[in-house]
Amino acid sequence: MKRFYKETSTAKQDGGFVVLLDDRPVKTPKRAILALPTQALADAVAREWAEQGEEIDPGSMVLMRLATTAIDRVSYERTAIEDDLAAYGGSDLLCYRTQSPVELAERQAEVWQPLLDWAAARHDALLAVTTGLVAVEQPATAREALRRALEALDDYELMAAHTFTVATGSLVIALAVLAGEIEGEKAFEAGALDDLYGMEVWGEDKEGRERLEGLKNTILAAERMLALLRTG
């Protein structure tokens, strides 16, 4: 798409902050006005539009994509998204360990167990761990506790939780990032622990590295959006 505007700016409107292209408000794919909750996030999205060249590259506007997802999808599909994320709590990555190689098993315990301990202390979600191939049935009390944690999030936080969870395979990791228990970089390393170990032992391949870099960038973008939401 050709660039169709010259100037970008922001304005306070209807209790939120809108991004303007030549004084016209940006709209989401579903034609809702992109009204953002903080000036900081609106300024950052406006910069993404300002940095476009003669051709608009939607893929380069990560914050714009995350914000429109929160407005267009989360607002209307919240229960379904909560259901989807709650299902991860029943089969969380951190609960499935290997027995060999021993070095990998030790690394999993070192990185993953503190996060499970945190979930138990913070959310009363005591999740069972297994080294078998058969899925472990998580206690109903733990699954319900994780569901309550999701219900307490606002739409933007829930969207970030979905991003973190899908990227790492772990709802516990997602909630830990949201709570500030770990940073996005550590969340990526925890979620990709097995893959990173495999690369150390057997070497890297270009496709695998590119996939991991994509996941890392997605996590860091969602983390940045959270910071902008909390900056005000």
Coordinates of N, CA and C in Angstrom, one line a residue, residues 82-231:
E82 N -9.9 -16.6 27.0 CA -9.6 -17.1 28.3 C -9.7 -18.7 28.3
D83 N -10.6 -19.2 27.6 CA -10.7 -20.7 27.5 C -9.5 -21.3 26.9
D84 N -9.0 -20.7 25.8 CA -7.9 -21.1 25.1 C -6.6 -21.1 26.0
L85 N -6.4 -20.0 26.7 CA -5.3 -19.9 27.6 C -5.4 -20.8 28.8
A86 N -6.6 -20.9 29.4 CA -6.8 -21.8 30.5 C -6.4 -23.3 30.2
A87 N -6.6 -23.6 28.9 CA -6.3 -25.0 28.5 C -4.7 -25.2 28.6
Y88 N -4.0 -24.2 28.3 CA -2.5 -24.3 28.5 C -2.2 -24.6 29.9
G89 N -2.9 -24.1 30.9 CA -2.7 -24.3 32.3 C -2.8 -25.8 32.6
G90 N -3.6 -26.5 31.8 CA -3.7 -28.0 32.1 C -2.6 -28.8 31.5
S91 N -1.8 -28.2 30.6 CA -0.7 -28.9 29.9 C 0.5 -28.0 29.8
D92 N 0.8 -27.3 30.8 CA 1.9 -26.3 30.7 C 3.2 -26.9 30.4
L93 N 4.0 -26.3 29.6 CA 5.3 -26.7 29.2 C 6.2 -27.1 30.4
L94 N 6.1 -26.2 31.4 CA 7.0 -26.3 32.6 C 6.8 -27.6 33.4
C95 N 5.6 -28.3 33.1 CA 5.3 -29.5 33.9 C 5.8 -30.8 33.2
Y96 N 6.3 -30.6 32.0 CA 6.8 -31.8 31.3 C 8.3 -31.8 31.2
R97 N 8.9 -32.7 31.9 CA 10.4 -32.8 32.0 C 10.9 -34.0 31.3
T98 N 12.2 -33.9 31.0 CA 12.9 -35.1 30.5 C 13.7 -35.8 31.6
Q99 N 14.0 -37.0 31.4 CA 14.9 -37.7 32.3 C 16.3 -37.8 31.8
S100 N 16.5 -37.7 30.5 CA 17.8 -37.7 29.9 C 17.7 -36.9 28.6
P101 N 18.8 -36.3 28.2 CA 20.1 -36.3 29.0 C 20.0 -35.5 30.3
V102 N 20.8 -36.0 31.2 CA 20.8 -35.4 32.6 C 21.0 -33.9 32.6
E103 N 21.9 -33.4 31.8 CA 22.2 -32.0 31.7 C 21.0 -31.2 31.4
L104 N 20.2 -31.7 30.4 CA 19.0 -31.0 30.1 C 17.9 -31.1 31.2
A105 N 17.8 -32.2 31.8 CA 16.9 -32.4 32.9 C 17.2 -31.4 34.1
E106 N 18.5 -31.3 34.3 CA 18.9 -30.3 35.4 C 18.6 -28.9 35.0
R107 N 18.8 -28.6 33.8 CA 18.6 -27.2 33.3 C 17.1 -26.9 33.4
Q108 N 16.2 -27.9 33.0 CA 14.8 -27.7 33.1 C 14.4 -27.4 34.6
A109 N 14.9 -28.2 35.5 CA 14.6 -28.0 36.9 C 15.1 -26.7 37.4
E110 N 16.2 -26.3 37.0 CA 16.8 -25.0 37.5 C 16.0 -23.8 37.0
V111 N 15.6 -23.8 35.7 CA 14.9 -22.7 35.1 C 13.4 -22.7 35.4
W112 N 12.8 -23.9 35.2 CA 11.3 -24.0 35.3 C 10.7 -24.1 36.7
Q113 N 11.4 -24.9 37.6 CA 10.8 -25.1 38.9 C 10.6 -23.8 39.7
P114 N 11.5 -22.8 39.6 CA 11.2 -21.6 40.3 C 9.9 -20.9 39.8
L115 N 9.6 -21.0 38.5 CA 8.4 -20.4 38.0 C 7.2 -21.1 38.5
L116 N 7.2 -22.4 38.6 CA 6.1 -23.2 39.1 C 5.9 -22.9 40.6
D117 N 7.0 -22.7 41.3 CA 6.9 -22.4 42.7 C 6.3 -21.0 42.9
W118 N 6.7 -20.1 42.0 CA 6.1 -18.7 42.0 C 4.6 -18.8 41.7
A119 N 4.2 -19.6 40.8 CA 2.7 -19.7 40.5 C 2.0 -20.3 41.7
A120 N 2.6 -21.2 42.4 CA 1.9 -21.8 43.6 C 1.8 -20.7 44.6
A121 N 2.8 -19.9 44.8 CA 2.8 -18.9 45.9 C 1.9 -17.7 45.5
R122 N 2.0 -17.3 44.3 CA 1.3 -16.1 43.8 C -0.2 -16.3 43.5
H123 N -0.5 -17.4 42.9 CA -1.8 -17.7 42.4 C -2.5 -18.9 43.1
D124 N -1.8 -19.5 44.0 CA -2.3 -20.8 44.6 C -2.6 -21.8 43.6
A125 N -1.7 -21.9 42.6 CA -1.8 -22.9 41.5 C -0.6 -23.8 41.6
L126 N -0.9 -24.9 42.3 CA 0.2 -25.9 42.5 C 0.0 -27.0 41.4
L127 N 0.9 -26.9 40.5 CA 0.8 -27.8 39.3 C 1.7 -29.0 39.5
A128 N 1.3 -30.1 39.0 CA 2.0 -31.4 39.1 C 3.0 -31.5 37.9
V129 N 4.2 -32.1 38.2 CA 5.2 -32.3 37.2 C 5.4 -33.7 36.9
T130 N 5.7 -34.0 35.6 CA 5.9 -35.4 35.2 C 7.1 -35.6 34.3
T131 N 7.6 -36.8 34.3 CA 8.7 -37.1 33.3 C 8.2 -38.2 32.4
G132 N 7.0 -38.5 32.4 CA 6.4 -39.5 31.6 C 5.9 -39.0 30.3
L133 N 5.5 -39.9 29.4 CA 4.9 -39.5 28.1 C 3.4 -39.2 28.2
V134 N 2.8 -39.8 29.2 CA 1.3 -39.6 29.4 C 1.0 -38.3 30.1
A135 N 0.0 -37.6 29.6 CA -0.3 -36.3 30.1 C -0.7 -36.4 31.6
V136 N -0.3 -35.5 32.4 CA -0.6 -35.5 33.8 C -1.9 -34.6 34.0
E137 N -2.8 -35.1 34.8 CA -4.0 -34.4 35.1 C -3.7 -33.4 36.2
Q138 N -3.9 -32.1 35.9 CA -3.7 -31.1 36.9 C -4.8 -30.9 37.8
P139 N -4.6 -30.6 39.1 CA -5.6 -30.4 40.0 C -6.6 -29.3 39.6
A140 N -7.9 -29.6 39.8 CA -8.9 -28.6 39.4 C -8.7 -27.3 40.2
T141 N -8.2 -27.3 41.4 CA -8.0 -26.1 42.1 C -6.9 -25.2 41.5
A142 N -5.9 -25.9 40.9 CA -4.8 -25.1 40.2 C -5.3 -24.5 38.9
R143 N -6.1 -25.3 38.2 CA -6.6 -24.8 36.9 C -7.6 -23.6 37.2
E144 N -8.4 -23.8 38.2 CA -9.3 -22.7 38.5 C -8.6 -21.4 39.0
A145 N -7.5 -21.6 39.7 CA -6.7 -20.4 40.1 C -6.1 -19.7 39.0
L146 N -5.6 -20.4 38.0 CA -5.0 -19.8 36.8 C -6.1 -19.1 36.0
R147 N -7.3 -19.7 35.9 CA -8.4 -19.0 35.2 C -8.8 -17.7 35.9
R148 N -8.8 -17.7 37.2 CA -9.1 -16.4 37.9 C -8.0 -15.4 37.6
A149 N -6.8 -15.8 37.5 CA -5.7 -14.9 37.2 C -6.0 -14.2 35.8
L150 N -6.4 -15.0 34.9 CA -6.7 -14.5 33.5 C -7.9 -13.5 33.6
E151 N -8.9 -13.9 34.3 CA -10.1 -13.0 34.4 C -9.8 -11.7 35.0
A152 N -8.7 -11.6 35.8 CA -8.4 -10.3 36.4 C -7.6 -9.4 35.5
L153 N -7.3 -9.8 34.3 CA -6.5 -9.0 33.4 C -7.4 -8.1 32.6
D154 N -6.9 -7.0 32.2 CA -7.7 -6.1 31.2 C -7.5 -6.7 29.8
D155 N -8.1 -6.1 28.8 CA -8.1 -6.6 27.5 C -6.7 -6.6 26.9
Y156 N -5.9 -5.6 27.2 CA -4.6 -5.5 26.6 C -3.7 -6.5 27.3
E157 N -3.8 -6.6 28.6 CA -3.0 -7.6 29.3 C -3.3 -9.0 28.9
L158 N -4.6 -9.3 28.6 CA -5.0 -10.6 28.2 C -4.4 -10.9 26.8
M159 N -4.4 -9.9 25.9 CA -3.8 -10.0 24.6 C -2.3 -10.4 24.8
A160 N -1.6 -9.6 25.7 CA -0.2 -9.9 25.9 C 0.0 -11.3 26.5
A161 N -0.9 -11.7 27.4 CA -0.8 -13.1 28.0 C -1.0 -14.1 26.9
H162 N -1.9 -13.9 25.9 CA -2.0 -14.8 24.8 C -0.8 -14.9 24.0
T163 N -0.2 -13.7 23.7 CA 1.1 -13.7 22.9 C 2.2 -14.4 23.6
F164 N 2.4 -14.2 24.9 CA 3.4 -14.8 25.7 C 3.2 -16.4 25.7
T165 N 1.9 -16.7 26.0 CA 1.6 -18.2 26.2 C 1.9 -19.0 24.9
V166 N 1.4 -18.4 23.8 CA 1.5 -19.1 22.5 C 3.0 -19.2 22.1
A167 N 3.7 -18.2 22.4 CA 5.1 -18.1 22.0 C 6.0 -19.0 22.8
T168 N 5.6 -19.3 24.1 CA 6.4 -20.1 25.0 C 5.9 -21.5 25.3
G169 N 4.6 -21.6 25.1 CA 3.9 -22.9 25.4 C 3.6 -23.0 26.9
S170 N 3.6 -21.8 27.6 CA 3.4 -21.8 29.1 C 2.6 -20.7 29.5
L171 N 1.5 -21.0 30.2 CA 0.7 -19.9 30.8 C 1.4 -19.4 32.0
V172 N 2.1 -20.2 32.7 CA 2.8 -19.8 33.9 C 3.9 -18.7 33.5
I173 N 4.6 -19.0 32.5 CA 5.6 -18.0 32.0 C 4.9 -16.7 31.7
A174 N 3.8 -16.8 31.0 CA 3.0 -15.6 30.6 C 2.6 -14.7 31.8
L175 N 2.1 -15.4 32.8 CA 1.6 -14.7 34.0 C 2.8 -14.1 34.8
A176 N 4.0 -14.8 34.7 CA 5.2 -14.3 35.4 C 5.7 -13.0 34.7
V177 N 5.6 -12.9 33.4 CA 6.0 -11.7 32.7 C 5.1 -10.6 33.1
L178 N 3.8 -10.9 33.0 CA 2.8 -9.8 33.3 C 3.0 -9.3 34.7
A179 N 3.4 -10.1 35.7 CA 3.6 -9.7 37.1 C 4.9 -9.1 37.3
G180 N 5.8 -9.1 36.3 CA 7.1 -8.5 36.5 C 8.1 -9.5 37.2
E181 N 7.7 -10.7 37.3 CA 8.6 -11.7 38.0 C 9.8 -12.0 37.1
I182 N 9.6 -12.1 35.8 CA 10.7 -12.3 34.9 C 10.5 -11.3 33.7
E183 N 11.6 -11.0 33.0 CA 11.6 -10.2 31.8 C 11.4 -11.0 30.6
G184 N 11.0 -10.3 29.5 CA 10.8 -11.0 28.2 C 11.9 -11.9 27.8
E185 N 13.1 -11.4 27.9 CA 14.3 -12.2 27.5 C 14.3 -13.5 28.2
K186 N 14.1 -13.5 29.5 CA 14.2 -14.7 30.3 C 13.0 -15.6 30.0
A187 N 11.8 -15.0 29.6 CA 10.7 -15.7 29.2 C 10.9 -16.5 28.0
F188 N 11.6 -15.9 27.0 CA 11.9 -16.5 25.8 C 12.9 -17.7 26.0
E189 N 13.9 -17.5 26.9 CA 14.9 -18.5 27.1 C 14.2 -19.7 27.9
A190 N 13.3 -19.4 28.7 CA 12.6 -20.5 29.4 C 11.7 -21.3 28.5
G191 N 11.0 -20.6 27.6 CA 10.1 -21.3 26.7 C 10.9 -22.1 25.6
A192 N 12.0 -21.6 25.2 CA 12.8 -22.2 24.1 C 14.0 -23.0 24.7
L193 N 13.9 -23.4 26.0 CA 15.0 -24.0 26.7 C 15.5 -25.3 25.9
D194 N 14.5 -26.2 25.6 CA 14.9 -27.4 24.9 C 15.5 -27.2 23.6
D195 N 15.0 -26.2 22.8 CA 15.5 -25.9 21.5 C 16.9 -25.3 21.6
L196 N 17.1 -24.4 22.5 CA 18.4 -23.8 22.7 C 19.5 -24.8 23.2
Y197 N 19.0 -25.8 24.0 CA 19.9 -26.8 24.4 C 20.3 -27.7 23.2
G198 N 19.3 -28.0 22.4 CA 19.6 -28.8 21.2 C 20.6 -28.2 20.3
M199 N 20.5 -26.8 20.1 CA 21.4 -26.1 19.3 C 22.8 -26.1 19.8
E200 N 22.9 -26.1 21.2 CA 24.2 -26.2 21.8 C 24.9 -27.5 21.5
V201 N 24.1 -28.6 21.6 CA 24.7 -29.9 21.4 C 24.9 -30.3 20.0
W202 N 23.9 -30.1 19.1 CA 23.9 -30.6 17.8 C 24.2 -29.5 16.7
G203 N 24.3 -28.2 17.2 CA 24.5 -27.2 16.2 C 23.2 -26.5 15.7
E204 N 23.4 -25.3 15.2 CA 22.3 -24.5 14.7 C 21.9 -24.8 13.3
D205 N 20.7 -24.6 12.9 CA 20.3 -24.6 11.5 C 19.6 -23.2 11.3
K206 N 19.7 -22.7 10.1 CA 19.2 -21.4 9.8 C 17.7 -21.3 10.1
E207 N 16.9 -22.3 9.6 CA 15.5 -22.2 9.8 C 15.1 -22.2 11.3
G208 N 15.7 -23.0 12.1 CA 15.4 -23.1 13.5 C 15.8 -21.8 14.2
R209 N 16.9 -21.2 13.9 CA 17.3 -20.0 14.5 C 16.4 -18.9 14.1
E210 N 16.0 -18.8 12.9 CA 15.0 -17.8 12.4 C 13.7 -17.9 13.1
R211 N 13.2 -19.1 13.3 CA 12.0 -19.4 14.1 C 12.1 -18.9 15.5
L212 N 13.2 -19.2 16.2 CA 13.4 -18.7 17.5 C 13.5 -17.2 17.6
E213 N 14.2 -16.6 16.7 CA 14.3 -15.1 16.7 C 13.0 -14.5 16.5
G214 N 12.1 -15.1 15.7 CA 10.8 -14.6 15.5 C 10.0 -14.6 16.8
L215 N 10.1 -15.8 17.5 CA 9.4 -15.9 18.8 C 9.9 -14.9 19.8
K216 N 11.2 -14.7 19.8 CA 11.8 -13.8 20.8 C 11.3 -12.4 20.5
N217 N 11.3 -12.0 19.2 CA 10.9 -10.6 18.9 C 9.4 -10.4 19.2
T218 N 8.6 -11.4 19.0 CA 7.2 -11.3 19.4 C 7.0 -11.1 20.9
I219 N 7.7 -11.9 21.7 CA 7.7 -11.7 23.1 C 8.1 -10.3 23.6
L220 N 9.2 -9.9 23.0 CA 9.8 -8.6 23.4 C 8.8 -7.4 23.0
A221 N 8.2 -7.6 21.8 CA 7.2 -6.5 21.4 C 6.0 -6.5 22.4
A222 N 5.5 -7.6 22.8 CA 4.4 -7.6 23.7 C 4.8 -7.0 25.1
E223 N 6.0 -7.3 25.5 CA 6.6 -6.8 26.7 C 6.7 -5.3 26.6
R224 N 7.1 -4.8 25.5 CA 7.3 -3.3 25.3 C 5.9 -2.7 25.3
M225 N 4.9 -3.3 24.7 CA 3.6 -2.7 24.8 C 3.1 -2.6 26.2
L226 N 3.3 -3.6 27.0 CA 2.9 -3.6 28.4 C 3.6 -2.4 29.1
A227 N 4.9 -2.2 28.9 CA 5.6 -1.1 29.5 C 5.0 0.2 29.1
L228 N 4.6 0.4 27.9 CA 4.0 1.6 27.4 C 2.6 1.8 28.0
L229 N 1.9 0.7 28.2 CA 0.6 0.8 28.9 C 0.7 1.2 30.3
R230 N 1.8 0.8 30.9 CA 1.9 1.1 32.4 C 2.7 2.4 32.6
T231 N 3.2 3.0 31.5 CA 4.0 4.3 31.7 C 3.0 5.4 31.9

